[in-house]
Amino acid sequence: MNLDALKQKIIQDSRFEIFYQKLIEYNQKVNLTAITDKNDVYLKHFLDSAAAADFLAPNSYVLDIGCGAGFPSIPLKLLRPDLRFLLIDSVNKKIDFVNSVIKTLELSDITALHSRVEDIKIKDFDYALARAVAPLNVLCEYALPFVKIGGCAVFYKSDISEELPQAQNALNILGGQVQDIVEFNLDKDIKRTLVIIKKINQTPVGYPRPQNKPRKNPL
């Protein structure tokens, strides 16, 4: 991962500035993010989202679970136009914003839907991403059922020292195995982690469980 190179690409791409301006404008009406300072948005949203760009295989189909204001998928799409994306979020106002960004930036092969993850019918994604959504054991149940065998779930986290051991039961049940843990610093004070989980076995029928059970009663 070359964060300096990613940072330069982001700074030089005028579409990120358009994205930022739309985010700040829309955020006055709908609570999309508490981070509004330009430097902070570029660092903590844009660059952080971009961190997975080098870990996704070419021409992959990617599911973004709980996309919020379009992170990480829109920054990834701007940097990796070869990727196809389906973004979902249970908050319709956030999806409205994401769709407006997609239209403004004239992006193709990227779709945003107002949906809960358990209602998604497609189960052959190459990757499933989640950023700032839930603990690892919950994320595994949200993501792994939708990834094809040989594909990966990629989770954006900070400290995982407690979450990782607690996720082992979910991994065993759902057919996942930790492939890589990538630790990096956004700056000298912000430590981040990408948890890359490969799907090695088929997920049993019935996952993810409905009615918010993954959160209420984690595996």
PDB file of N, CA and C in Angstrom, residues 46-115:
ATOM      1  N   PHE A  46     -11.556  10.303   2.582  1.00  0.00           N
ATOM      2  CA  PHE A  46     -11.085   9.970   1.237  1.00  0.00           C
ATOM      3  C   PHE A  46      -9.878   9.033   1.269  1.00  0.00           C
ATOM      4  N   LEU A  47      -8.825   9.421   1.971  1.00  0.00           N
ATOM      5  CA  LEU A  47      -7.619   8.594   1.989  1.00  0.00           C
ATOM      6  C   LEU A  47      -7.859   7.281   2.719  1.00  0.00           C
ATOM      7  N   ASP A  48      -8.584   7.332   3.822  1.00  0.00           N
ATOM      8  CA  ASP A  48      -8.892   6.113   4.558  1.00  0.00           C
ATOM      9  C   ASP A  48      -9.664   5.132   3.673  1.00  0.00           C
ATOM     10  N   SER A  49     -10.663   5.632   2.950  1.00  0.00           N
ATOM     11  CA  SER A  49     -11.435   4.775   2.042  1.00  0.00           C
ATOM     12  C   SER A  49     -10.545   4.177   0.963  1.00  0.00           C
ATOM     13  N   ALA A  50      -9.597   4.974   0.475  1.00  0.00           N
ATOM     14  CA  ALA A  50      -8.736   4.551  -0.629  1.00  0.00           C
ATOM     15  C   ALA A  50      -7.747   3.464  -0.237  1.00  0.00           C
ATOM     16  N   ALA A  51      -7.588   3.229   1.063  1.00  0.00           N
ATOM     17  CA  ALA A  51      -6.545   2.312   1.531  1.00  0.00           C
ATOM     18  C   ALA A  51      -6.668   0.912   0.962  1.00  0.00           C
ATOM     19  N   ALA A  52      -7.882   0.487   0.617  1.00  0.00           N
ATOM     20  CA  ALA A  52      -8.075  -0.874   0.091  1.00  0.00           C
ATOM     21  C   ALA A  52      -7.867  -0.963  -1.418  1.00  0.00           C
ATOM     22  N   ALA A  53      -7.557   0.149  -2.067  1.00  0.00           N
ATOM     23  CA  ALA A  53      -7.518   0.179  -3.538  1.00  0.00           C
ATOM     24  C   ALA A  53      -6.546  -0.840  -4.132  1.00  0.00           C
ATOM     25  N   ASP A  54      -5.439  -1.067  -3.467  1.00  0.00           N
ATOM     26  CA  ASP A  54      -4.430  -1.980  -4.014  1.00  0.00           C
ATOM     27  C   ASP A  54      -4.700  -3.443  -3.682  1.00  0.00           C
ATOM     28  N   PHE A  55      -5.744  -3.708  -2.896  1.00  0.00           N
ATOM     29  CA  PHE A  55      -6.021  -5.074  -2.454  1.00  0.00           C
ATOM     30  C   PHE A  55      -7.190  -5.717  -3.201  1.00  0.00           C
ATOM     31  N   LEU A  56      -7.798  -4.986  -4.127  1.00  0.00           N
ATOM     32  CA  LEU A  56      -8.962  -5.489  -4.851  1.00  0.00           C
ATOM     33  C   LEU A  56      -8.543  -5.891  -6.262  1.00  0.00           C
ATOM     34  N   ALA A  57      -8.866  -7.118  -6.639  1.00  0.00           N
ATOM     35  CA  ALA A  57      -8.469  -7.631  -7.960  1.00  0.00           C
ATOM     36  C   ALA A  57      -9.179  -6.873  -9.076  1.00  0.00           C
ATOM     37  N   PRO A  58      -8.575  -6.793 -10.245  1.00  0.00           N
ATOM     38  CA  PRO A  58      -9.178  -6.062 -11.365  1.00  0.00           C
ATOM     39  C   PRO A  58     -10.565  -6.580 -11.735  1.00  0.00           C
ATOM     40  N   ASN A  59     -11.438  -5.633 -12.106  1.00  0.00           N
ATOM     41  CA  ASN A  59     -12.772  -5.940 -12.637  1.00  0.00           C
ATOM     42  C   ASN A  59     -13.661  -6.709 -11.667  1.00  0.00           C
ATOM     43  N   SER A  60     -13.432  -6.508 -10.379  1.00  0.00           N
ATOM     44  CA  SER A  60     -14.211  -7.224  -9.369  1.00  0.00           C
ATOM     45  C   SER A  60     -15.570  -6.570  -9.142  1.00  0.00           C
ATOM     46  N   TYR A  61     -16.500  -7.374  -8.611  1.00  0.00           N
ATOM     47  CA  TYR A  61     -17.824  -6.898  -8.220  1.00  0.00           C
ATOM     48  C   TYR A  61     -17.820  -6.776  -6.699  1.00  0.00           C
ATOM     49  N   VAL A  62     -18.149  -5.589  -6.205  1.00  0.00           N
ATOM     50  CA  VAL A  62     -17.930  -5.247  -4.798  1.00  0.00           C
ATOM     51  C   VAL A  62     -19.234  -4.792  -4.146  1.00  0.00           C
ATOM     52  N   LEU A  63     -19.530  -5.345  -2.980  1.00  0.00           N
ATOM     53  CA  LEU A  63     -20.672  -4.933  -2.171  1.00  0.00           C
ATOM     54  C   LEU A  63     -20.176  -4.054  -1.033  1.00  0.00           C
ATOM     55  N   ASP A  64     -20.770  -2.875  -0.882  1.00  0.00           N
ATOM     56  CA  ASP A  64     -20.443  -1.956   0.213  1.00  0.00           C
ATOM     57  C   ASP A  64     -21.617  -1.957   1.187  1.00  0.00           C
ATOM     58  N   ILE A  65     -21.392  -2.494   2.380  1.00  0.00           N
ATOM     59  CA  ILE A  65     -22.443  -2.677   3.378  1.00  0.00           C
ATOM     60  C   ILE A  65     -22.449  -1.487   4.335  1.00  0.00           C
ATOM     61  N   GLY A  66     -23.586  -0.779   4.401  1.00  0.00           N
ATOM     62  CA  GLY A  66     -23.663   0.398   5.258  1.00  0.00           C
ATOM     63  C   GLY A  66     -22.802   1.522   4.715  1.00  0.00           C
ATOM     64  N   CYS A  67     -23.069   1.906   3.469  1.00  0.00           N
ATOM     65  CA  CYS A  67     -22.171   2.828   2.758  1.00  0.00           C
ATOM     66  C   CYS A  67     -22.201   4.250   3.295  1.00  0.00           C
ATOM     67  N   GLY A  68     -23.241   4.605   4.070  1.00  0.00           N
ATOM     68  CA  GLY A  68     -23.307   5.959   4.603  1.00  0.00           C
ATOM     69  C   GLY A  68     -23.289   7.002   3.501  1.00  0.00           C
ATOM     70  N   ALA A  69     -22.323   7.902   3.560  1.00  0.00           N
ATOM     71  CA  ALA A  69     -22.213   8.979   2.574  1.00  0.00           C
ATOM     72  C   ALA A  69     -21.390   8.573   1.350  1.00  0.00           C
ATOM     73  N   GLY A  70     -21.194   7.262   1.170  1.00  0.00           N
ATOM     74  CA  GLY A  70     -20.472   6.776  -0.002  1.00  0.00           C
ATOM     75  C   GLY A  70     -19.069   6.299   0.276  1.00  0.00           C
ATOM     76  N   PHE A  71     -18.783   6.044   1.550  1.00  0.00           N
ATOM     77  CA  PHE A  71     -17.441   5.576   1.938  1.00  0.00           C
ATOM     78  C   PHE A  71     -17.495   4.108   2.340  1.00  0.00           C
ATOM     79  N   PRO A  72     -16.584   3.298   1.811  1.00  0.00           N
ATOM     80  CA  PRO A  72     -15.406   3.658   1.020  1.00  0.00           C
ATOM     81  C   PRO A  72     -15.596   3.642  -0.499  1.00  0.00           C
ATOM     82  N   SER A  73     -16.789   3.296  -0.992  1.00  0.00           N
ATOM     83  CA  SER A  73     -16.908   2.915  -2.404  1.00  0.00           C
ATOM     84  C   SER A  73     -16.687   4.039  -3.407  1.00  0.00           C
ATOM     85  N   ILE A  74     -17.180   5.237  -3.134  1.00  0.00           N
ATOM     86  CA  ILE A  74     -17.006   6.284  -4.145  1.00  0.00           C
ATOM     87  C   ILE A  74     -15.536   6.670  -4.312  1.00  0.00           C
ATOM     88  N   PRO A  75     -14.775   6.888  -3.235  1.00  0.00           N
ATOM     89  CA  PRO A  75     -13.344   7.112  -3.448  1.00  0.00           C
ATOM     90  C   PRO A  75     -12.661   5.951  -4.174  1.00  0.00           C
ATOM     91  N   LEU A  76     -13.036   4.715  -3.836  1.00  0.00           N
ATOM     92  CA  LEU A  76     -12.438   3.573  -4.522  1.00  0.00           C
ATOM     93  C   LEU A  76     -12.804   3.566  -6.008  1.00  0.00           C
ATOM     94  N   LYS A  77     -14.052   3.889  -6.318  1.00  0.00           N
ATOM     95  CA  LYS A  77     -14.484   3.915  -7.715  1.00  0.00           C
ATOM     96  C   LYS A  77     -13.733   4.979  -8.512  1.00  0.00           C
ATOM     97  N   LEU A  78     -13.486   6.143  -7.891  1.00  0.00           N
ATOM     98  CA  LEU A  78     -12.752   7.201  -8.569  1.00  0.00           C
ATOM     99  C   LEU A  78     -11.317   6.775  -8.872  1.00  0.00           C
ATOM    100  N   LEU A  79     -10.745   5.996  -7.987  1.00  0.00           N
ATOM    101  CA  LEU A  79      -9.375   5.534  -8.167  1.00  0.00           C
ATOM    102  C   LEU A  79      -9.280   4.253  -8.983  1.00  0.00           C
ATOM    103  N   ARG A  80     -10.342   3.452  -8.937  1.00  0.00           N
ATOM    104  CA  ARG A  80     -10.351   2.148  -9.609  1.00  0.00           C
ATOM    105  C   ARG A  80     -11.608   2.018 -10.469  1.00  0.00           C
ATOM    106  N   PRO A  81     -11.656   2.686 -11.613  1.00  0.00           N
ATOM    107  CA  PRO A  81     -12.859   2.665 -12.451  1.00  0.00           C
ATOM    108  C   PRO A  81     -13.208   1.283 -12.986  1.00  0.00           C
ATOM    109  N   ASP A  82     -12.272   0.329 -12.922  1.00  0.00           N
ATOM    110  CA  ASP A  82     -12.548  -1.027 -13.396  1.00  0.00           C
ATOM    111  C   ASP A  82     -13.498  -1.787 -12.478  1.00  0.00           C
ATOM    112  N   LEU A  83     -13.645  -1.346 -11.241  1.00  0.00           N
ATOM    113  CA  LEU A  83     -14.469  -2.070 -10.270  1.00  0.00           C
ATOM    114  C   LEU A  83     -15.944  -1.746 -10.451  1.00  0.00           C
ATOM    115  N   ARG A  84     -16.792  -2.732 -10.179  1.00  0.00           N
ATOM    116  CA  ARG A  84     -18.248  -2.543 -10.164  1.00  0.00           C
ATOM    117  C   ARG A  84     -18.713  -2.579  -8.706  1.00  0.00           C
ATOM    118  N   PHE A  85     -19.677  -1.715  -8.389  1.00  0.00           N
ATOM    119  CA  PHE A  85     -20.099  -1.588  -7.000  1.00  0.00           C
ATOM    120  C   PHE A  85     -21.614  -1.658  -6.840  1.00  0.00           C
ATOM    121  N   LEU A  86     -22.040  -2.296  -5.747  1.00  0.00           N
ATOM    122  CA  LEU A  86     -23.389  -2.154  -5.216  1.00  0.00           C
ATOM    123  C   LEU A  86     -23.261  -1.626  -3.798  1.00  0.00           C
ATOM    124  N   LEU A  87     -23.819  -0.435  -3.559  1.00  0.00           N
ATOM    125  CA  LEU A  87     -23.787   0.185  -2.240  1.00  0.00           C
ATOM    126  C   LEU A  87     -25.166   0.059  -1.610  1.00  0.00           C
ATOM    127  N   ILE A  88     -25.202  -0.338  -0.346  1.00  0.00           N
ATOM    128  CA  ILE A  88     -26.481  -0.402   0.356  1.00  0.00           C
ATOM    129  C   ILE A  88     -26.388   0.326   1.686  1.00  0.00           C
ATOM    130  N   ASP A  89     -27.518   0.907   2.080  1.00  0.00           N
ATOM    131  CA  ASP A  89     -27.640   1.514   3.398  1.00  0.00           C
ATOM    132  C   ASP A  89     -29.110   1.506   3.779  1.00  0.00           C
ATOM    133  N   SER A  90     -29.388   1.374   5.066  1.00  0.00           N
ATOM    134  CA  SER A  90     -30.772   1.319   5.534  1.00  0.00           C
ATOM    135  C   SER A  90     -31.385   2.702   5.718  1.00  0.00           C
ATOM    136  N   VAL A  91     -30.566   3.759   5.548  1.00  0.00           N
ATOM    137  CA  VAL A  91     -31.048   5.133   5.697  1.00  0.00           C
ATOM    138  C   VAL A  91     -31.224   5.739   4.302  1.00  0.00           C
ATOM    139  N   ASN A  92     -32.464   5.973   3.915  1.00  0.00           N
ATOM    140  CA  ASN A  92     -32.760   6.387   2.546  1.00  0.00           C
ATOM    141  C   ASN A  92     -32.153   7.743   2.198  1.00  0.00           C
ATOM    142  N   LYS A  93     -32.094   8.658   3.160  1.00  0.00           N
ATOM    143  CA  LYS A  93     -31.534   9.982   2.882  1.00  0.00           C
ATOM    144  C   LYS A  93     -30.056   9.899   2.489  1.00  0.00           C
ATOM    145  N   LYS A  94     -29.356   8.935   3.066  1.00  0.00           N
ATOM    146  CA  LYS A  94     -27.947   8.751   2.703  1.00  0.00           C
ATOM    147  C   LYS A  94     -27.823   8.193   1.290  1.00  0.00           C
ATOM    148  N   ILE A  95     -28.707   7.283   0.942  1.00  0.00           N
ATOM    149  CA  ILE A  95     -28.704   6.736  -0.415  1.00  0.00           C
ATOM    150  C   ILE A  95     -29.052   7.823  -1.432  1.00  0.00           C
ATOM    151  N   ASP A  96     -29.994   8.705  -1.084  1.00  0.00           N
ATOM    152  CA  ASP A  96     -30.318   9.827  -1.973  1.00  0.00           C
ATOM    153  C   ASP A  96     -29.079  10.672  -2.247  1.00  0.00           C
ATOM    154  N   PHE A  97     -28.305  10.932  -1.206  1.00  0.00           N
ATOM    155  CA  PHE A  97     -27.076  11.708  -1.378  1.00  0.00           C
ATOM    156  C   PHE A  97     -26.084  10.970  -2.269  1.00  0.00           C
ATOM    157  N   VAL A  98     -25.875   9.695  -1.982  1.00  0.00           N
ATOM    158  CA  VAL A  98     -24.922   8.912  -2.772  1.00  0.00           C
ATOM    159  C   VAL A  98     -25.323   8.892  -4.248  1.00  0.00           C
ATOM    160  N   ASN A  99     -26.597   8.717  -4.523  1.00  0.00           N
ATOM    161  CA  ASN A  99     -27.054   8.707  -5.912  1.00  0.00           C
ATOM    162  C   ASN A  99     -26.844  10.060  -6.587  1.00  0.00           C
ATOM    163  N   SER A 100     -26.981  11.138  -5.828  1.00  0.00           N
ATOM    164  CA  SER A 100     -26.730  12.460  -6.403  1.00  0.00           C
ATOM    165  C   SER A 100     -25.258  12.640  -6.740  1.00  0.00           C
ATOM    166  N   VAL A 101     -24.374  12.079  -5.917  1.00  0.00           N
ATOM    167  CA  VAL A 101     -22.938  12.145  -6.193  1.00  0.00           C
ATOM    168  C   VAL A 101     -22.609  11.312  -7.437  1.00  0.00           C
ATOM    169  N   ILE A 102     -23.163  10.114  -7.494  1.00  0.00           N
ATOM    170  CA  ILE A 102     -22.931   9.243  -8.651  1.00  0.00           C
ATOM    171  C   ILE A 102     -23.350   9.946  -9.943  1.00  0.00           C
ATOM    172  N   LYS A 103     -24.498  10.614  -9.896  1.00  0.00           N
ATOM    173  CA  LYS A 103     -24.997  11.320 -11.087  1.00  0.00           C
ATOM    174  C   LYS A 103     -24.107  12.508 -11.428  1.00  0.00           C
ATOM    175  N   THR A 104     -23.749  13.296 -10.431  1.00  0.00           N
ATOM    176  CA  THR A 104     -22.927  14.484 -10.666  1.00  0.00           C
ATOM    177  C   THR A 104     -21.561  14.119 -11.247  1.00  0.00           C
ATOM    178  N   LEU A 105     -20.967  13.061 -10.720  1.00  0.00           N
ATOM    179  CA  LEU A 105     -19.634  12.654 -11.165  1.00  0.00           C
ATOM    180  C   LEU A 105     -19.678  11.758 -12.399  1.00  0.00           C
ATOM    181  N   GLU A 106     -20.902  11.465 -12.869  1.00  0.00           N
ATOM    182  CA  GLU A 106     -21.110  10.656 -14.076  1.00  0.00           C
ATOM    183  C   GLU A 106     -20.390   9.315 -13.982  1.00  0.00           C
ATOM    184  N   LEU A 107     -20.578   8.656 -12.845  1.00  0.00           N
ATOM    185  CA  LEU A 107     -19.952   7.353 -12.630  1.00  0.00           C
ATOM    186  C   LEU A 107     -20.834   6.244 -13.195  1.00  0.00           C
ATOM    187  N   SER A 108     -20.201   5.213 -13.722  1.00  0.00           N
ATOM    188  CA  SER A 108     -20.928   4.064 -14.258  1.00  0.00           C
ATOM    189  C   SER A 108     -20.542   2.807 -13.485  1.00  0.00           C
ATOM    190  N   ASP A 109     -21.365   1.775 -13.618  1.00  0.00           N
ATOM    191  CA  ASP A 109     -21.135   0.503 -12.928  1.00  0.00           C
ATOM    192  C   ASP A 109     -21.044   0.688 -11.420  1.00  0.00           C
ATOM    193  N   ILE A 110     -21.897   1.561 -10.896  1.00  0.00           N
ATOM    194  CA  ILE A 110     -22.003   1.756  -9.452  1.00  0.00           C
ATOM    195  C   ILE A 110     -23.456   2.105  -9.137  1.00  0.00           C
ATOM    196  N   THR A 111     -24.058   1.315  -8.248  1.00  0.00           N
ATOM    197  CA  THR A 111     -25.476   1.440  -7.918  1.00  0.00           C
ATOM    198  C   THR A 111     -25.633   1.543  -6.415  1.00  0.00           C
ATOM    199  N   ALA A 112     -26.497   2.442  -5.967  1.00  0.00           N
ATOM    200  CA  ALA A 112     -26.776   2.603  -4.537  1.00  0.00           C
ATOM    201  C   ALA A 112     -28.244   2.290  -4.277  1.00  0.00           C
ATOM    202  N   LEU A 113     -28.501   1.409  -3.311  1.00  0.00           N
ATOM    203  CA  LEU A 113     -29.855   0.966  -3.001  1.00  0.00           C
ATOM    204  C   LEU A 113     -30.175   1.181  -1.528  1.00  0.00           C
ATOM    205  N   HIS A 114     -31.419   1.604  -1.279  1.00  0.00           N
ATOM    206  CA  HIS A 114     -31.936   1.663   0.087  1.00  0.00           C
ATOM    207  C   HIS A 114     -32.371   0.255   0.469  1.00  0.00           C
ATOM    208  N   SER A 115     -31.576  -0.406   1.306  1.00  0.00           N
ATOM    209  CA  SER A 115     -31.859  -1.797   1.636  1.00  0.00           C
ATOM    210  C   SER A 115     -31.134  -2.206   2.904  1.00  0.00           C
TER     211      SER A 115
END
